[in-house]
XYZ file of C-alpha atoms in Angstrom:
426
model
C 113.444 75.998 96.876
C 114.794 78.327 99.880
C 111.293 80.216 99.605
C 109.389 76.880 99.948
C 111.233 75.599 102.819
C 110.756 78.978 104.701
C 106.948 78.779 103.944
C 106.864 74.953 104.929
C 108.841 75.665 108.303
C 106.230 78.824 108.928
C 103.357 76.418 108.538
C 104.918 74.016 111.102
C 105.315 77.046 113.554
C 101.814 77.950 113.339
C 100.899 74.721 113.761
C 102.943 74.010 117.061
C 101.252 74.067 120.188
C 104.514 74.704 122.111
C 105.258 78.338 120.528
C 108.627 78.467 122.462
C 109.931 75.994 119.525
C 111.958 77.939 116.724
C 111.129 78.205 112.998
C 114.139 76.444 111.660
C 113.664 73.946 108.896
C 115.550 71.341 111.408
C 112.686 71.476 113.606
C 110.515 68.495 114.028
C 106.377 69.434 114.284
C 105.606 68.955 118.061
C 101.468 68.048 118.543
C 100.216 67.854 122.127
C 96.661 66.955 123.423
C 96.398 70.263 125.274
C 93.249 72.248 125.367
C 92.001 75.651 125.912
C 94.157 77.376 123.065
C 92.824 79.590 120.544
C 93.973 79.900 117.170
C 94.003 82.826 115.280
C 95.427 83.864 111.777
C 97.946 86.577 110.643
C 98.271 87.860 106.982
C 100.813 90.473 105.589
C 102.622 91.101 102.379
C 106.457 91.830 101.934
C 109.805 90.546 100.925
C 111.649 87.442 102.355
C 113.365 90.025 104.929
C 109.757 91.172 106.079
C 108.131 87.459 105.957
C 111.345 86.473 108.068
C 111.008 88.948 111.175
C 107.283 88.692 111.001
C 107.580 85.225 111.779
C 110.126 85.302 114.289
C 107.882 88.025 115.788
C 104.948 85.533 115.909
C 107.363 83.032 117.545
C 107.973 85.196 120.359
C 104.191 86.423 120.759
C 103.378 82.736 120.861
C 105.939 82.000 123.734
C 104.488 85.091 125.751
C 101.090 83.675 124.984
C 101.158 79.721 125.083
C 97.318 79.874 125.011
C 97.261 81.519 121.508
C 98.249 79.816 118.509
C 99.035 82.037 115.355
C 98.624 80.790 111.589
C 100.347 83.063 109.039
C 100.100 83.509 105.540
C 101.859 86.043 103.431
C 103.261 86.803 99.874
C 104.463 89.773 97.511
C 102.220 92.513 97.042
C 100.587 91.588 93.592
C 99.706 88.230 94.828
C 98.452 89.536 98.165
C 96.095 92.231 96.991
C 94.443 89.870 94.654
C 93.541 87.232 97.110
C 92.370 89.879 99.592
C 90.042 90.776 97.530
C 88.643 87.241 97.208
C 88.968 86.680 100.708
C 87.450 89.829 101.778
C 84.417 89.038 99.330
C 83.932 85.668 100.648
C 84.172 86.487 104.394
C 87.524 84.236 104.714
C 89.798 87.071 105.593
C 92.768 86.581 108.214
C 91.945 87.675 111.916
C 94.558 90.256 111.774
C 95.785 91.753 108.701
C 98.099 93.987 107.032
C 95.801 96.502 104.681
C 96.660 99.103 102.481
C 94.946 102.554 103.091
C 93.216 102.524 100.018
C 91.070 99.335 101.137
C 89.225 101.346 103.893
C 87.383 102.935 101.176
C 87.039 99.941 98.987
C 85.946 97.222 101.763
C 84.429 99.588 104.495
C 82.479 102.438 102.957
C 80.350 102.616 105.902
C 82.902 101.838 108.471
C 81.841 98.414 109.066
C 83.703 96.232 106.725
C 86.353 95.672 109.550
C 86.219 95.376 113.407
C 85.652 98.346 115.327
C 89.409 98.485 117.481
C 88.242 101.361 119.567
C 86.121 98.578 121.465
C 89.247 96.918 122.022
C 91.335 98.974 124.046
C 91.904 96.864 126.898
C 93.969 94.662 124.894
C 95.433 97.495 122.769
C 97.252 100.609 124.177
C 95.594 102.969 121.775
C 97.214 106.008 123.925
C 100.583 105.261 121.978
C 99.111 106.831 118.903
C 98.098 110.586 118.497
C 94.513 111.106 117.767
C 95.256 112.599 114.339
C 96.902 109.450 113.455
C 93.999 107.399 114.498
C 91.707 109.523 112.145
C 93.558 107.770 109.266
C 91.866 104.564 110.355
C 88.532 105.816 111.041
C 85.324 105.793 108.821
C 82.480 107.403 109.827
C 83.750 107.709 113.454
C 84.401 104.143 113.787
C 88.282 102.860 113.988
C 88.918 100.165 111.232
C 92.828 100.211 111.310
C 95.710 101.558 112.893
C 98.675 102.819 110.621
C 101.934 101.772 111.552
C 103.852 104.566 110.003
C 103.105 107.541 107.781
C 104.289 107.856 104.054
C 104.671 110.600 101.103
C 106.393 110.599 98.007
C 109.802 112.076 98.660
C 112.491 112.836 96.017
C 116.069 111.407 96.982
C 119.052 112.772 94.904
C 122.484 111.242 93.847
C 124.771 113.732 95.302
C 127.766 111.815 94.007
C 126.513 112.342 90.381
C 125.348 115.609 90.858
C 128.625 116.768 92.098
C 130.407 115.151 89.410
C 128.543 117.552 86.901
C 128.630 120.662 89.064
C 124.908 120.849 89.979
C 122.832 121.676 92.866
C 120.178 119.358 94.072
C 117.254 120.425 92.105
C 114.350 122.085 94.356
C 112.394 123.585 91.611
C 110.408 122.059 88.640
C 112.250 124.430 86.671
C 115.764 123.237 88.297
C 114.780 119.978 86.809
C 114.884 120.979 83.270
C 117.989 122.894 83.691
C 119.978 120.085 85.111
C 118.625 117.768 82.169
C 120.311 120.156 79.538
C 123.686 118.674 81.235
C 122.676 115.206 82.550
C 120.894 114.116 79.047
C 124.413 114.760 77.058
C 125.469 111.437 79.046
C 122.326 109.493 78.905
C 121.487 110.434 82.406
C 118.273 111.419 83.708
C 117.554 113.683 86.506
C 115.050 111.581 88.288
C 112.622 109.100 87.598
C 109.575 106.894 89.265
C 106.882 104.562 88.947
C 103.747 105.420 87.183
C 101.772 106.206 90.773
C 104.983 108.222 91.925
C 104.852 110.268 88.539
C 101.303 110.545 88.799
C 101.456 112.152 92.061
C 104.350 114.138 91.121
C 102.527 115.816 88.111
C 99.225 116.247 90.767
C 101.990 118.304 92.847
C 103.053 120.167 89.811
C 99.298 120.969 88.873
C 98.039 122.047 92.076
C 100.814 124.310 92.432
C 100.459 125.922 88.925
C 97.178 126.245 89.156
C 96.458 126.918 92.635
C 93.659 124.580 92.783
C 93.271 121.255 94.676
C 92.607 117.994 92.322
C 89.636 117.390 94.627
C 86.849 119.392 96.455
C 86.289 118.798 100.066
C 83.234 116.622 99.227
C 85.406 114.451 97.186
C 83.973 115.649 93.715
C 86.317 116.628 90.844
C 87.554 120.273 91.233
C 90.097 119.988 88.038
C 88.824 120.697 85.116
C 90.085 119.284 81.409
C 92.120 122.559 81.278
C 93.949 121.799 84.506
C 94.453 118.354 83.503
C 96.063 119.453 80.122
C 98.799 121.160 82.226
C 99.286 117.997 83.980
C 99.702 115.965 80.951
C 101.904 118.691 79.081
C 104.257 118.663 82.178
C 104.694 114.992 81.700
C 105.057 115.164 78.022
C 107.844 117.674 78.737
C 109.285 115.710 81.318
C 109.911 112.669 78.863
C 110.755 115.031 76.133
C 113.519 116.928 77.540
C 115.064 113.706 79.263
C 114.229 114.741 83.223
C 112.636 111.472 83.809
C 112.121 107.953 81.620
C 108.811 106.922 80.645
C 107.350 105.460 83.363
C 106.690 102.108 81.591
C 110.601 101.626 81.288
C 111.404 102.853 84.705
C 113.777 100.537 86.557
C 115.128 101.130 90.486
C 118.410 99.534 89.085
C 119.382 102.712 87.599
C 119.465 104.304 90.754
C 122.469 102.249 91.849
C 124.361 102.380 88.491
C 124.062 106.301 88.221
C 121.803 106.190 85.124
C 119.111 108.008 87.099
C 120.579 110.913 89.377
C 117.667 110.131 91.532
C 114.217 109.173 92.330
C 110.872 109.900 93.315
C 109.656 107.154 95.882
C 107.725 106.511 99.233
C 109.499 107.069 102.621
C 108.870 103.511 103.258
C 110.756 102.846 99.944
C 113.957 104.458 100.429
C 116.200 101.681 101.313
C 114.672 99.334 98.891
C 115.355 102.056 95.829
C 118.311 104.017 97.173
C 120.138 101.273 99.032
C 122.143 99.888 96.288
C 123.536 103.462 95.469
C 124.628 103.757 99.203
C 126.110 100.350 98.896
C 127.789 101.559 95.856
C 129.573 104.457 97.378
C 127.160 106.935 96.462
C 125.859 109.927 98.697
C 122.073 109.918 98.492
C 120.084 112.805 100.354
C 116.346 113.589 100.698
C 115.735 116.749 98.872
C 112.962 119.440 99.024
C 109.612 118.395 97.751
C 109.550 119.771 94.423
C 107.671 122.869 94.029
C 107.228 125.850 91.645
C 109.091 128.980 92.593
C 106.499 130.878 94.302
C 104.733 127.706 96.001
C 105.605 127.085 99.697
C 107.734 123.852 99.671
C 105.306 120.580 100.449
C 102.273 122.268 98.521
C 100.366 119.528 96.533
C 102.156 116.730 97.914
C 99.722 114.301 99.853
C 100.696 111.991 102.682
C 98.997 108.870 103.830
C 99.659 105.781 106.011
C 102.473 103.233 104.938
C 100.478 100.510 105.905
C 97.678 99.408 108.365
C 96.627 96.790 110.734
C 92.888 95.912 110.891
C 91.043 93.043 112.415
C 88.504 90.804 110.652
C 84.773 92.075 111.562
C 84.159 88.080 111.145
C 86.728 87.348 113.972
C 85.725 84.570 116.544
C 88.589 85.739 118.752
C 88.609 89.542 118.842
C 90.446 89.498 122.277
C 93.311 87.367 121.259
C 93.558 89.105 117.786
C 93.800 92.419 119.825
C 96.576 90.781 121.908
C 98.506 89.924 118.786
C 97.821 93.394 117.051
C 99.127 95.199 120.207
C 102.278 92.966 120.233
C 102.910 93.730 116.373
C 102.473 97.614 116.984
C 103.590 98.260 120.264
C 106.079 95.712 122.031
C 109.665 96.223 122.199
C 110.102 92.670 120.879
C 108.567 93.465 117.565
C 110.225 96.814 117.209
C 113.499 95.328 117.779
C 112.613 92.799 114.941
C 111.165 95.216 112.570
C 113.245 98.249 113.016
C 111.974 101.050 110.599
C 111.502 98.380 107.345
C 107.699 99.323 107.406
C 108.891 103.038 108.023
C 109.321 105.021 111.204
C 106.511 103.874 113.742
C 104.006 105.820 114.883
C 103.661 103.732 117.939
C 105.354 105.981 120.807
C 106.503 103.173 122.810
C 108.145 101.217 119.496
C 109.715 104.533 118.613
C 111.188 105.322 121.933
C 112.707 101.774 122.075
C 114.156 102.351 118.621
C 115.472 105.453 119.750
C 117.326 104.123 122.861
C 118.739 101.434 120.650
C 120.152 103.928 118.279
C 118.473 102.647 115.534
C 116.683 105.612 114.346
C 119.045 106.981 111.232
C 119.654 106.592 107.620
C 117.791 107.864 104.551
C 114.473 106.689 105.597
C 114.473 108.210 108.803
C 115.863 111.481 107.134
C 112.789 111.257 104.872
C 110.447 110.688 107.733
C 111.643 113.907 109.731
C 111.204 115.934 106.604
C 107.892 114.477 106.187
C 106.668 115.125 109.847
C 108.496 118.668 110.047
C 106.235 119.837 106.758
C 102.952 121.560 107.455
C 101.743 121.941 103.789
C 101.280 118.308 103.094
C 97.671 117.084 102.481
C 96.294 113.474 103.577
C 95.338 111.834 100.714
C 92.202 110.609 99.359
C 92.014 107.020 98.693
C 90.654 107.490 95.325
C 93.786 109.407 93.915
C 95.702 105.895 94.376
C 93.130 104.121 92.342
C 95.313 102.178 90.159
C 92.671 102.432 87.044
C 93.165 106.041 87.575
C 96.674 106.208 87.234
C 96.801 103.809 84.172
C 94.466 106.515 82.445
C 96.462 109.131 83.112
C 99.632 107.554 81.685
C 97.537 106.219 78.910
C 96.504 109.824 78.232
C 100.011 110.854 78.230
C 101.225 108.463 75.930
C 98.293 109.350 73.342
C 100.091 112.818 73.300
C 103.674 111.615 73.252
C 102.879 109.588 70.358
C 100.753 111.984 68.368
C 97.578 109.681 68.826
C 95.497 112.646 70.481
C 95.884 116.529 70.683
C 96.286 117.727 74.054
C 92.936 119.291 74.911
C 91.406 115.786 73.570
C 93.377 113.652 75.942
C 92.796 115.876 78.748
C 89.101 115.839 77.986
C 89.221 112.022 77.870
C 91.153 111.839 81.318
C 88.622 114.387 82.907
C 85.841 111.941 81.675
C 87.447 108.846 83.070
C 88.243 110.489 86.555
C 84.274 111.417 86.643
C 83.147 108.213 85.659
C 85.518 106.359 88.377
C 84.274 108.953 91.246
C 80.575 107.878 90.176
C 81.316 104.226 90.057
C 82.880 104.580 93.794
C 79.942 106.496 95.269
């Protein structure tokens, strides 16, 4: 019921022609006969907290620009992703939208799937972003999207649990197995992660131990079946030696209750995953990127934009859409509301404001600093995050875990699945 009232309130606010009115459920919709207003749409995904501060940001934007009315649509990730696909295919997407990095590859392979933001520099202050960061949003040299913040899978450790067992923070893959010998006696896992997190964790191990990159520079597969056998065998060792739970059974609530002595998760998810443990009195820290003994820290780990904003190629109001986008990215008003919930902002003006207000702190900020200071992180190819590919890897591992296939057989099947996906993607 609370969510329903929130949605209704948001829709009423979007319909108001006097944007200074608030979005509380007690407001009465005000309709006037004013003319000359432009109506645009904004869409995003997120939890209740993100919805609330974004709605408030939209209200403040409309107060600053009474000539513009913004209608909002939002949902949790799973629903947003599926609906976005329908809207992109039917050309009914929002004027301004939060997008996932992988969608550039999916919806704009030639660079024409979204509006060219570089043509809107009169409304959007692009000087707030380093050229290197803007490159993430370019396809064929066309600026399709602007990254809000950067992300990398990060290792978080519960120092309270580790200290109880007189263990140091694991920094190498060998350390994980040694720690598991101690913690598993009390049914505690050293770490854990979602299917995608552990898939990327296994890539780091595979790249470091083979000395090869999983993909060539031209996007073709560089790993062989033998290399994937190394990754699958590593995953099975992690499970069999009680380093991690199977990804199908991973539940972040166990970070809070201490059943996991840490977790692998995105920078942007630090608070969502580890905040409960901190509130319960545990000391959570950002560990080094796990490495083989001889590999430089960060080798094999992939970075990407946490989320991005794009403008529809079909928008009838590019100027007004760009004004809203600039507000969302660069304004002190939105920086105040959003804080670091979507990650440490890349916008220089937004970051400067947060710094002046003493709001750049906490576990997520520490994870972000570690990411920004590491020279060995590699920009991710969107294909590596493909959900079908992740599912295929987990299925291949399960075949070996449950003695349904030999290691080499499962690795060969996965190699074929990977090549099939690359061919279909082209």
